[in-house]
mmCIF file with all atom_site columns, C-alpha atoms in Angstrom:
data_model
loop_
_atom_site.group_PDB
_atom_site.id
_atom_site.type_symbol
_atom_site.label_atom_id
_atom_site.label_alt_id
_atom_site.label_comp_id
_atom_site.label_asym_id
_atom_site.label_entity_id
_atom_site.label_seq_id
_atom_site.pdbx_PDB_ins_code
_atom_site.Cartn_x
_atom_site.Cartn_y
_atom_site.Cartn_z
_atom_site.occupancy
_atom_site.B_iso_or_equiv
_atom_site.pdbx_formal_charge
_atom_site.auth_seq_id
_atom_site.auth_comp_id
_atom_site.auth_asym_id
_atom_site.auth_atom_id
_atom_site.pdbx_PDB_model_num
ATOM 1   C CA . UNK A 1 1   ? -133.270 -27.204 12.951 1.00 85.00 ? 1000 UNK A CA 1
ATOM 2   C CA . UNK A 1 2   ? -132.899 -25.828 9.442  1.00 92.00 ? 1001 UNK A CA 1
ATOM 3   C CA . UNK A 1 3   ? -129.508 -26.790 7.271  1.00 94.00 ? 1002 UNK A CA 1
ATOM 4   C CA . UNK A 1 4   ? -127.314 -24.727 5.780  1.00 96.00 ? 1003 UNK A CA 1
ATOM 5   C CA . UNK A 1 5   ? -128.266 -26.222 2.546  1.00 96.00 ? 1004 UNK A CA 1
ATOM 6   C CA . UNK A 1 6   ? -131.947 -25.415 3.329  1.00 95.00 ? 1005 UNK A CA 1
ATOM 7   C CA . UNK A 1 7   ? -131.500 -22.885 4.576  1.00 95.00 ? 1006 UNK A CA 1
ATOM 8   C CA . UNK A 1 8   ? -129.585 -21.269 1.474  1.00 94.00 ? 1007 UNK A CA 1
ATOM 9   C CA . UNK A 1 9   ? -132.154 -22.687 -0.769 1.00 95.00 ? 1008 UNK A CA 1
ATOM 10  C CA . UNK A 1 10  ? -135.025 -21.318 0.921  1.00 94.00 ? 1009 UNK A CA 1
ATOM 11  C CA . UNK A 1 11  ? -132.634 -17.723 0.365  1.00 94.00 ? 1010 UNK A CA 1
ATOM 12  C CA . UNK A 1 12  ? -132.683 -18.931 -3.747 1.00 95.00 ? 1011 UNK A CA 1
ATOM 13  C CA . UNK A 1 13  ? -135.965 -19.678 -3.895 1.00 95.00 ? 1012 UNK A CA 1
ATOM 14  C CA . UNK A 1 14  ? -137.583 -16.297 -2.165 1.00 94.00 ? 1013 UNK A CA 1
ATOM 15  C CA . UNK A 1 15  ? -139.126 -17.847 0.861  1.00 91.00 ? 1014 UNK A CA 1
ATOM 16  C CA . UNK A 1 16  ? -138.211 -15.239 2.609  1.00 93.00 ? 1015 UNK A CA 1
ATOM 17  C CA . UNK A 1 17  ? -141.570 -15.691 5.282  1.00 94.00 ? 1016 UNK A CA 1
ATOM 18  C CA . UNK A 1 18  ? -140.657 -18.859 6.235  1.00 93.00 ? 1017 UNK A CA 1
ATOM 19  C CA . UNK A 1 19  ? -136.971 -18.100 6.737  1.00 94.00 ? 1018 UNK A CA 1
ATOM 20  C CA . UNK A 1 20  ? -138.627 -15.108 8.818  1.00 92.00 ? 1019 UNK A CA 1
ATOM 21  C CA . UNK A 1 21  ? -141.308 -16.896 10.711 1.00 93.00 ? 1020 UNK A CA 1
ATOM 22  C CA . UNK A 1 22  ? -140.647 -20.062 11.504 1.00 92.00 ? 1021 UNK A CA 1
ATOM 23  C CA . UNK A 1 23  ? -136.458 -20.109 11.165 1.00 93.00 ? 1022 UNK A CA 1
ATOM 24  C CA . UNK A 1 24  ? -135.397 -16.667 12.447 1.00 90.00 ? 1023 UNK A CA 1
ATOM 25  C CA . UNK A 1 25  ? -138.220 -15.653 14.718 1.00 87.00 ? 1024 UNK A CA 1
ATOM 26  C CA . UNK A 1 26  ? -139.019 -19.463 15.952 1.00 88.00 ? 1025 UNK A CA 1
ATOM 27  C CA . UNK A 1 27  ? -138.379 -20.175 19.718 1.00 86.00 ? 1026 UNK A CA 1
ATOM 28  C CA . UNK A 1 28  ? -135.641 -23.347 19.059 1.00 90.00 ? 1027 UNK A CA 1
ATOM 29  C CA . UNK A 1 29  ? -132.390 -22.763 19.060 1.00 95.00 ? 1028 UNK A CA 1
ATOM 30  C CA . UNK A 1 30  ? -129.867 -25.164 17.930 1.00 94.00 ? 1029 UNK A CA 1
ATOM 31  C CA . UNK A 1 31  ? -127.164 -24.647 20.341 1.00 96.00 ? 1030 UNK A CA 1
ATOM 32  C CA . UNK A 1 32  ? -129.216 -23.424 24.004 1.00 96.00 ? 1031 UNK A CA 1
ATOM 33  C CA . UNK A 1 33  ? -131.565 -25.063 25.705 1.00 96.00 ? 1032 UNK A CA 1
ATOM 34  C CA . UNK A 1 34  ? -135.095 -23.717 25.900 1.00 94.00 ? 1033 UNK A CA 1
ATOM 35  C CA . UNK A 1 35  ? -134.647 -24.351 29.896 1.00 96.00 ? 1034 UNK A CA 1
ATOM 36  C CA . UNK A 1 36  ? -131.699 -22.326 30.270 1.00 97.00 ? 1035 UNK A CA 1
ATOM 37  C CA . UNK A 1 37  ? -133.347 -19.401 27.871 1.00 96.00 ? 1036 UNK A CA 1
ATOM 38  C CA . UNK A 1 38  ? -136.152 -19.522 29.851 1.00 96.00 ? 1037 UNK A CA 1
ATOM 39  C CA . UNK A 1 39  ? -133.845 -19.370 33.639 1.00 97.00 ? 1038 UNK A CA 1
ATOM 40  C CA . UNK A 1 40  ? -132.348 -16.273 31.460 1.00 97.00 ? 1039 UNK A CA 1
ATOM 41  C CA . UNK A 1 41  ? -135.759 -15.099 31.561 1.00 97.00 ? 1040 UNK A CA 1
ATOM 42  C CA . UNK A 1 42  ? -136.367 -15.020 35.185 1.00 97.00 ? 1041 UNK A CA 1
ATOM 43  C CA . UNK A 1 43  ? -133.205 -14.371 36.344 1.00 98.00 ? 1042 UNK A CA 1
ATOM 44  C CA . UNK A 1 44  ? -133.181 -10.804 34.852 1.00 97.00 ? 1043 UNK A CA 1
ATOM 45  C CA . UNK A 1 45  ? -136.736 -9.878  35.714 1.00 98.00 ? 1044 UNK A CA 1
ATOM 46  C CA . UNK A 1 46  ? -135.956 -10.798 38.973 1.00 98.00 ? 1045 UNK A CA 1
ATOM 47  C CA . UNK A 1 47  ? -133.048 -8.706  38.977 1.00 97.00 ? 1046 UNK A CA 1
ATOM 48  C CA . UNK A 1 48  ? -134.766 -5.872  37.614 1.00 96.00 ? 1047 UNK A CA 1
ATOM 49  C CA . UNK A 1 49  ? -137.762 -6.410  39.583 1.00 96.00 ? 1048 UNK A CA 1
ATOM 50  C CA . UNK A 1 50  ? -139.646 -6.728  36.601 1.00 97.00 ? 1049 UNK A CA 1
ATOM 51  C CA . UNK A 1 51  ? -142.417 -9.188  35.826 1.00 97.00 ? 1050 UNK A CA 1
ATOM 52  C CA . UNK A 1 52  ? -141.797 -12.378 34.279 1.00 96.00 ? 1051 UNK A CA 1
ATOM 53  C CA . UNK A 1 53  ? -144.274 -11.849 31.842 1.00 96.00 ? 1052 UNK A CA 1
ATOM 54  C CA . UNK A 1 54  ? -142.456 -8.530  30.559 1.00 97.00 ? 1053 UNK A CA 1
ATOM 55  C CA . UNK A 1 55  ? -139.002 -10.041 29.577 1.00 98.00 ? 1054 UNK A CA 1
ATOM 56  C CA . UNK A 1 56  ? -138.523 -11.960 26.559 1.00 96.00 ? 1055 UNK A CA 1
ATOM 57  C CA . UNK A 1 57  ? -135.176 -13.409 25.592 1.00 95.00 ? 1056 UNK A CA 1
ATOM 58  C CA . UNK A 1 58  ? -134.085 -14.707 22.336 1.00 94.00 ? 1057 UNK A CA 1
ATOM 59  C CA . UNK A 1 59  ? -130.763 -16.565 21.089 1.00 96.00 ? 1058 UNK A CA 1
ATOM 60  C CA . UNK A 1 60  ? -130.086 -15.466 17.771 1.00 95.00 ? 1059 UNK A CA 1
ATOM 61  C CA . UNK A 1 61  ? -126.988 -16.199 15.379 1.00 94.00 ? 1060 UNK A CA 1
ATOM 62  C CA . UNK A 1 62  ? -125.191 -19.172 15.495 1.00 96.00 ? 1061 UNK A CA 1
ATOM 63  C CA . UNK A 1 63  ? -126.112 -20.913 18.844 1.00 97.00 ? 1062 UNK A CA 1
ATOM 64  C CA . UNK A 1 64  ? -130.069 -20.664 17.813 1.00 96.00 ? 1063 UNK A CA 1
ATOM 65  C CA . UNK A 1 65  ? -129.038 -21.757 13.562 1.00 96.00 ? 1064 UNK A CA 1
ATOM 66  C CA . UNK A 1 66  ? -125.695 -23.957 14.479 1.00 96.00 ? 1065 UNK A CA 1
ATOM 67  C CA . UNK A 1 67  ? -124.155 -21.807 11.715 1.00 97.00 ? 1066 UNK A CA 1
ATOM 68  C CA . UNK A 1 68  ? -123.393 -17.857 11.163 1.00 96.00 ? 1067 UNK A CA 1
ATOM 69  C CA . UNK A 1 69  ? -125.135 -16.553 8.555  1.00 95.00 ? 1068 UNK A CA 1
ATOM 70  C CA . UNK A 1 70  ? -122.659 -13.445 7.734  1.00 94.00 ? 1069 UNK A CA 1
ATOM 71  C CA . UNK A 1 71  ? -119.036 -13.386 7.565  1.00 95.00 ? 1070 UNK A CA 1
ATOM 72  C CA . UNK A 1 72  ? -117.151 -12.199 10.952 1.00 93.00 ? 1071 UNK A CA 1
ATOM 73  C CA . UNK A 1 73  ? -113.741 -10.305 10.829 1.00 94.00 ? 1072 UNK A CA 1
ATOM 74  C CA . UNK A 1 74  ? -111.389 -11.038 13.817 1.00 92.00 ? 1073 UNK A CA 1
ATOM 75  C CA . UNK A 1 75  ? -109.224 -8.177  15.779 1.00 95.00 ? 1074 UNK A CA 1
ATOM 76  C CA . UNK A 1 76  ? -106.161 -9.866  13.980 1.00 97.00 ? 1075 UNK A CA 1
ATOM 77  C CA . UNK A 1 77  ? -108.015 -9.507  10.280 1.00 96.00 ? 1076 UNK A CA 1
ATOM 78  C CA . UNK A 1 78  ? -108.757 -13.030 10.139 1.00 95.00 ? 1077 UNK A CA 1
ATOM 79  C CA . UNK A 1 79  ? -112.024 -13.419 7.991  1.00 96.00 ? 1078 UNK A CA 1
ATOM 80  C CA . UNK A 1 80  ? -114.381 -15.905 8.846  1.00 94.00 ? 1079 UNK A CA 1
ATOM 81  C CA . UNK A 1 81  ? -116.589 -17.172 6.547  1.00 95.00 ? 1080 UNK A CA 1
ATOM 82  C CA . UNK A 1 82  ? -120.341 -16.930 6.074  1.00 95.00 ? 1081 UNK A CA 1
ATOM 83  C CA . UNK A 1 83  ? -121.886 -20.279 7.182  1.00 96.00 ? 1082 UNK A CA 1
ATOM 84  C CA . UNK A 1 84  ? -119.294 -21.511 9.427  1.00 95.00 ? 1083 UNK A CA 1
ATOM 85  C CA . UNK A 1 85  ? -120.361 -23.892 12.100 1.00 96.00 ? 1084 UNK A CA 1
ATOM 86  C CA . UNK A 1 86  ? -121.364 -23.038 15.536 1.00 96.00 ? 1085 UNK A CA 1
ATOM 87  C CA . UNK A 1 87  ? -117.981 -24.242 17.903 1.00 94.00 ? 1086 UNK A CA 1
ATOM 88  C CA . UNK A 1 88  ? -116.811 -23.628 21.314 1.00 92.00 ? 1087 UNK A CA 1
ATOM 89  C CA . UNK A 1 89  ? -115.083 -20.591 20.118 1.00 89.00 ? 1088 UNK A CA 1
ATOM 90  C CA . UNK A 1 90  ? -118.368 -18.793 18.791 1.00 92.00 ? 1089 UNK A CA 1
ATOM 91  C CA . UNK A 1 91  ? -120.337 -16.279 21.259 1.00 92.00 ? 1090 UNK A CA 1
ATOM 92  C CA . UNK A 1 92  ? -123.734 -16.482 21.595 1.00 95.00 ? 1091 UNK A CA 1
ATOM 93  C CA . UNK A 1 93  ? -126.443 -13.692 21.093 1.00 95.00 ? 1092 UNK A CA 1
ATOM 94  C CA . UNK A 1 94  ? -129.079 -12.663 23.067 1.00 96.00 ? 1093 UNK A CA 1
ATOM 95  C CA . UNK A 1 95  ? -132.088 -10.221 22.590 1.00 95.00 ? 1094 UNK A CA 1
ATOM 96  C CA . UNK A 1 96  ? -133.630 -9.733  25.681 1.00 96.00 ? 1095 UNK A CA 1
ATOM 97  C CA . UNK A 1 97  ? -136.758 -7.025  24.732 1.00 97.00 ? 1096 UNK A CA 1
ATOM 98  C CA . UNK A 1 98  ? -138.342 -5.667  28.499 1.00 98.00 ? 1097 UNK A CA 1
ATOM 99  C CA . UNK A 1 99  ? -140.012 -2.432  28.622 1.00 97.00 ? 1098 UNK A CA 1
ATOM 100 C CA . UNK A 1 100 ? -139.443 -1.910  32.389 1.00 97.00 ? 1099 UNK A CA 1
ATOM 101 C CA . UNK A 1 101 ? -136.364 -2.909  32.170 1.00 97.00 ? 1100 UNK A CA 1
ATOM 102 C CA . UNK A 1 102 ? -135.667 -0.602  29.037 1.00 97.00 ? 1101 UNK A CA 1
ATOM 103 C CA . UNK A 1 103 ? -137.071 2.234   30.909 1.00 96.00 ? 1102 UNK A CA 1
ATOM 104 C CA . UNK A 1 104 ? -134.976 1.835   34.409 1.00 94.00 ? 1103 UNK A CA 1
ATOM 105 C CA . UNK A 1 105 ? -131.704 1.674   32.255 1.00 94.00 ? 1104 UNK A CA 1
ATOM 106 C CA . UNK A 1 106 ? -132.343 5.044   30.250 1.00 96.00 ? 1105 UNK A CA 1
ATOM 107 C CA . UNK A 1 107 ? -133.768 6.893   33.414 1.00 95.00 ? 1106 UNK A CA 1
ATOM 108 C CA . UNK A 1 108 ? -129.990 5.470   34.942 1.00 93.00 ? 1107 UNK A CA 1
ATOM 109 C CA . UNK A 1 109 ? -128.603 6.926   31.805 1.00 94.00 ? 1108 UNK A CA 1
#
């Protein structure tokens, strides 16, 4: 997993691809286990009745860096800061990207 120092530096010094590619878009995350991503996985196609093979499900954000990359601003106005560590009070993100699925939900809607 990338630091926060690295990971800034990498910001300074333009390698923006790498951040991209192999930090951002990577399968790893810091924080969630690729077994329980992967259970994710299943569990909603299953659900949905869609094929495995057409759900994908990222963590993103601080479980998959172990640090927020943006600042967050609480319901009381507290401000948290940009590249605070990942703690049992953060959320955790998830992309899930499924066609079928996409298409059941908006024919619902």
């Amino acid at each position: 997993m990338i630091t926060v120092d690295a990971f800034r530096q990498s910001i300074l010094d333009g390698d923006l691809a790498y951040l991209l590619e192999e930090v951002l878009l990577a399968d790893a995350a810091a924080h969630v286990r690729s077994e329980d991503i992967q259970h994710l996985r299943k569990r909603l196609a299953a659900k949905f009745g869609a094929a495995q093979d057409d759900v994908s499900v990222w963590v993103v954000g601080s479980a998959k860096l172990g640090f927020s990359i943006t600042e967050k601003r609480l319901r009381d106005g507290t401000l948290l800061p940009r590249y605070r560590t990942f703690s049992p009070r953060s959320d955790i993100d998830v992309v899930v990207v499924s066609p079928p699925i996409f298409d059941l939900i908006w024919r619902e809607v």
